[in-house]
Amino acid sequence: MKKLISYVFTFVMVFTAVFGATSIDTNAASKNVVVVIDPGHGGEGDRNLGAQYNGLSEKALTLQVANALKAELEKYDGVTVYTTRTTDTAISLEDRAAYAKSVGADFVYSIHFNASSDHAFYGSEVWTSTFGNYYVAGANFGNILQSEWNGLGLYQKGVKTRVGSSGKDYYGIIRACVARNIPCVIMEHAYLDHGVDVSKIKTADFIGKLAAADATAIAKYFKLKSSTTGADYSGFKYTSVKKPGKVLYQDETGPEKCEIKVLAYDLASGNVLVEMTTKDSQSPVIYFTYSYDGGKTFNTLQMWDRSKSTQSFNVKVPSGTVNPTIVCAAYNNYEKGTLSNPVQVAATFNY
């Protein structure tokens, strides 16, 4: 009975520390922090493999990052770290969340890598719960993490939510953790099917750098310090997101505006100067692309300057092209796109 009372008291203290506090400028946590790292996928079968591209396996990479992250976090004082799997084993999402509950987790970090159906996207993103304080916890951590990832040269797609047809969180690990009163995020580190990210992932020690960035973000979120390394984030401050007053649904549509003008062109170089204006009232526009053949083919997605609604750029038209038709597209961070109006350039490009 004493053990049961102790466990209940510990859980109440954990829940209050994570969800009841309103201050974000407090000193380092006065209690031990329990972190559960969840290496995504694992085991045999298509669903358990995760993304498999360019000689890279998601289930293997997530375990590598998780092991390195655990080692990094254990350099800090006052933190206990668990992982949901240590080998190539299939574990259900419910069992992962149940395990986190059994060890008194303050937070679950689910490690993943990404891929898209048309292999066009790249960058890092964080998924969290759409509900109340679970969203606040996930979004606050996600914002800290994105800053760390950005320092590694990864393009940041933001912190996002997704709701399923049942009205609950779409992603199973988040849903299962919320059902057990544990905040959770899915950390999509990079895309395994796009050269922009693959070139980084295959760089020597990049996995170690990812793990170190993840560990630093967690340490900053929980205001940890290390007597081993001297790192001290006990005074770390950040601006908290607001608790949502409604369910935060995912954006299912592309930008409502995507318009272009041809400002000038140079027959000697094949460059066409295009001005593009785009707007999305629901989500940030983060990519753009262009075509010189009326939309039959597009170039690689480019990074859109999110501080601007109108930007200018050059479209390279191949030599020998007669009367090229310029079409552009804008994409938001939910990977929803909108095509622009077409503009024909009445000229023959020979150079």
mmCIF file of N, CA and C in Angstrom, residues 23-70:
data_model
loop_
_atom_site.group_PDB
_atom_site.id
_atom_site.type_symbol
_atom_site.label_atom_id
_atom_site.label_comp_id
_atom_site.label_asym_id
_atom_site.label_seq_id
_atom_site.Cartn_x
_atom_site.Cartn_y
_atom_site.Cartn_z
ATOM 1 N N SER A 23 4.554 29.404 -15.158
ATOM 2 C CA SER A 23 5.807 30.115 -15.341
ATOM 3 C C SER A 23 6.740 29.330 -16.244
ATOM 4 N N ILE A 24 7.459 30.047 -17.090
ATOM 5 C CA ILE A 24 8.443 29.392 -17.940
ATOM 6 C C ILE A 24 9.848 29.887 -17.632
ATOM 7 N N ASP A 25 9.985 30.654 -16.575
ATOM 8 C CA ASP A 25 11.271 31.229 -16.232
ATOM 9 C C ASP A 25 11.817 30.673 -14.915
ATOM 10 N N THR A 26 11.299 29.532 -14.490
ATOM 11 C CA THR A 26 11.738 28.946 -13.234
ATOM 12 C C THR A 26 13.144 28.378 -13.376
ATOM 13 N N ASN A 27 13.768 28.095 -12.258
ATOM 14 C CA ASN A 27 15.081 27.481 -12.277
ATOM 15 C C ASN A 27 14.968 26.003 -12.626
ATOM 16 N N ALA A 28 16.084 25.332 -12.612
ATOM 17 C CA ALA A 28 16.099 23.915 -12.964
ATOM 18 C C ALA A 28 15.089 23.137 -12.128
ATOM 19 N N ALA A 29 14.556 22.072 -12.753
ATOM 20 C CA ALA A 29 13.545 21.261 -12.086
ATOM 21 C C ALA A 29 14.069 20.752 -10.752
ATOM 22 N N SER A 30 13.211 20.786 -9.736
ATOM 23 C CA SER A 30 13.621 20.378 -8.396
ATOM 24 C C SER A 30 13.463 18.884 -8.186
ATOM 25 N N LYS A 31 12.892 18.191 -9.160
ATOM 26 C CA LYS A 31 12.697 16.744 -9.060
ATOM 27 C C LYS A 31 13.373 16.057 -10.231
ATOM 28 N N ASN A 32 13.542 14.774 -10.108
ATOM 29 C CA ASN A 32 14.114 13.997 -11.194
ATOM 30 C C ASN A 32 13.146 13.961 -12.370
ATOM 31 N N VAL A 33 13.682 14.169 -13.577
ATOM 32 C CA VAL A 33 12.891 14.133 -14.800
ATOM 33 C C VAL A 33 12.999 12.743 -15.422
ATOM 34 N N VAL A 34 11.867 12.201 -15.841
ATOM 35 C CA VAL A 34 11.845 10.889 -16.489
ATOM 36 C C VAL A 34 11.487 11.074 -17.959
ATOM 37 N N VAL A 35 12.405 10.666 -18.814
ATOM 38 C CA VAL A 35 12.241 10.815 -20.257
ATOM 39 C C VAL A 35 12.192 9.441 -20.908
ATOM 40 N N VAL A 36 11.249 9.257 -21.819
ATOM 41 C CA VAL A 36 11.180 8.015 -22.596
ATOM 42 C C VAL A 36 11.432 8.341 -24.060
ATOM 43 N N ILE A 37 12.445 7.697 -24.622
ATOM 44 C CA ILE A 37 12.776 7.847 -26.037
ATOM 45 C C ILE A 37 12.198 6.652 -26.781
ATOM 46 N N ASP A 38 11.471 6.947 -27.840
ATOM 47 C CA ASP A 38 10.781 5.902 -28.596
ATOM 48 C C ASP A 38 11.329 5.814 -30.019
ATOM 49 N N PRO A 39 12.247 4.867 -30.290
ATOM 50 C CA PRO A 39 12.733 4.702 -31.660
ATOM 51 C C PRO A 39 11.608 4.150 -32.545
ATOM 52 N N GLY A 40 11.176 4.925 -33.528
ATOM 53 C CA GLY A 40 10.047 4.523 -34.354
ATOM 54 C C GLY A 40 10.303 3.251 -35.133
ATOM 55 N N HIS A 41 9.197 2.516 -35.406
ATOM 56 C CA HIS A 41 9.206 1.299 -36.222
ATOM 57 C C HIS A 41 10.002 0.189 -35.527
ATOM 58 N N GLY A 42 10.529 -0.756 -36.284
ATOM 59 C CA GLY A 42 11.248 -1.889 -35.714
ATOM 60 C C GLY A 42 10.572 -3.206 -36.025
ATOM 61 N N GLY A 43 11.359 -4.242 -36.289
ATOM 62 C CA GLY A 43 10.812 -5.548 -36.616
ATOM 63 C C GLY A 43 10.626 -5.724 -38.110
ATOM 64 N N GLU A 44 9.984 -6.833 -38.486
ATOM 65 C CA GLU A 44 9.779 -7.147 -39.893
ATOM 66 C C GLU A 44 8.415 -6.659 -40.366
ATOM 67 N N GLY A 45 8.212 -6.699 -41.673
ATOM 68 C CA GLY A 45 6.938 -6.264 -42.245
ATOM 69 C C GLY A 45 7.011 -4.829 -42.720
ATOM 70 N N ASP A 46 6.287 -4.525 -43.775
ATOM 71 C CA ASP A 46 6.372 -3.208 -44.411
ATOM 72 C C ASP A 46 6.068 -2.070 -43.450
ATOM 73 N N ARG A 47 5.073 -2.241 -42.579
ATOM 74 C CA ARG A 47 4.682 -1.164 -41.673
ATOM 75 C C ARG A 47 5.752 -0.899 -40.628
ATOM 76 N N ASN A 48 6.525 -1.926 -40.296
ATOM 77 C CA ASN A 48 7.519 -1.788 -39.230
ATOM 78 C C ASN A 48 8.860 -1.265 -39.724
ATOM 79 N N LEU A 49 9.067 -1.307 -41.041
ATOM 80 C CA LEU A 49 10.351 -0.879 -41.586
ATOM 81 C C LEU A 49 10.515 0.629 -41.579
ATOM 82 N N GLY A 50 9.422 1.348 -41.772
ATOM 83 C CA GLY A 50 9.512 2.786 -41.953
ATOM 84 C C GLY A 50 10.008 3.096 -43.348
ATOM 85 N N ALA A 51 10.473 4.313 -43.565
ATOM 86 C CA ALA A 51 10.965 4.730 -44.877
ATOM 87 C C ALA A 51 12.246 3.975 -45.228
ATOM 88 N N GLN A 52 12.356 3.566 -46.496
ATOM 89 C CA GLN A 52 13.522 2.820 -46.976
ATOM 90 C C GLN A 52 13.959 3.405 -48.315
ATOM 91 N N TYR A 53 14.941 4.308 -48.278
ATOM 92 C CA TYR A 53 15.391 4.970 -49.501
ATOM 93 C C TYR A 53 16.889 5.245 -49.441
ATOM 94 N N ASN A 54 17.496 5.250 -50.617
ATOM 95 C CA ASN A 54 18.901 5.657 -50.760
ATOM 96 C C ASN A 54 19.841 4.884 -49.843
ATOM 97 N N GLY A 55 19.530 3.600 -49.655
ATOM 98 C CA GLY A 55 20.356 2.770 -48.797
ATOM 99 C C GLY A 55 20.197 3.059 -47.322
ATOM 100 N N LEU A 56 19.166 3.823 -46.978
ATOM 101 C CA LEU A 56 18.915 4.197 -45.586
ATOM 102 C C LEU A 56 17.635 3.539 -45.089
ATOM 103 N N SER A 57 17.656 3.044 -43.869
ATOM 104 C CA SER A 57 16.503 2.380 -43.266
ATOM 105 C C SER A 57 16.046 3.162 -42.043
ATOM 106 N N GLU A 58 14.784 3.590 -42.059
ATOM 107 C CA GLU A 58 14.287 4.401 -40.957
ATOM 108 C C GLU A 58 14.372 3.663 -39.623
ATOM 109 N N LYS A 59 13.961 2.388 -39.605
ATOM 110 C CA LYS A 59 13.943 1.674 -38.321
ATOM 111 C C LYS A 59 15.348 1.551 -37.720
ATOM 112 N N ALA A 60 16.362 1.467 -38.587
ATOM 113 C CA ALA A 60 17.740 1.395 -38.089
ATOM 114 C C ALA A 60 18.227 2.757 -37.623
ATOM 115 N N LEU A 61 17.904 3.794 -38.392
ATOM 116 C CA LEU A 61 18.340 5.142 -38.033
ATOM 117 C C LEU A 61 17.708 5.623 -36.736
ATOM 118 N N THR A 62 16.423 5.302 -36.545
ATOM 119 C CA THR A 62 15.762 5.758 -35.319
ATOM 120 C C THR A 62 16.413 5.126 -34.081
ATOM 121 N N LEU A 63 16.821 3.866 -34.212
ATOM 122 C CA LEU A 63 17.485 3.207 -33.083
ATOM 123 C C LEU A 63 18.866 3.805 -32.833
ATOM 124 N N GLN A 64 19.579 4.149 -33.913
ATOM 125 C CA GLN A 64 20.890 4.782 -33.757
ATOM 126 C C GLN A 64 20.764 6.125 -33.046
ATOM 127 N N VAL A 65 19.798 6.932 -33.493
ATOM 128 C CA VAL A 65 19.604 8.238 -32.864
ATOM 129 C C VAL A 65 19.185 8.069 -31.409
ATOM 130 N N ALA A 66 18.266 7.126 -31.151
ATOM 131 C CA ALA A 66 17.776 6.914 -29.786
ATOM 132 C C ALA A 66 18.902 6.518 -28.839
ATOM 133 N N ASN A 67 19.759 5.605 -29.280
ATOM 134 C CA ASN A 67 20.869 5.168 -28.424
ATOM 135 C C ASN A 67 21.834 6.314 -28.146
ATOM 136 N N ALA A 68 22.130 7.095 -29.185
ATOM 137 C CA ALA A 68 23.031 8.232 -29.007
ATOM 138 C C ALA A 68 22.382 9.317 -28.158
ATOM 139 N N LEU A 69 21.085 9.522 -28.332
ATOM 140 C CA LEU A 69 20.356 10.518 -27.545
ATOM 141 C C LEU A 69 20.335 10.131 -26.074
ATOM 142 N N LYS A 70 20.107 8.857 -25.800
ATOM 143 C CA LYS A 70 20.100 8.384 -24.410
ATOM 144 C C LYS A 70 21.461 8.661 -23.750
#
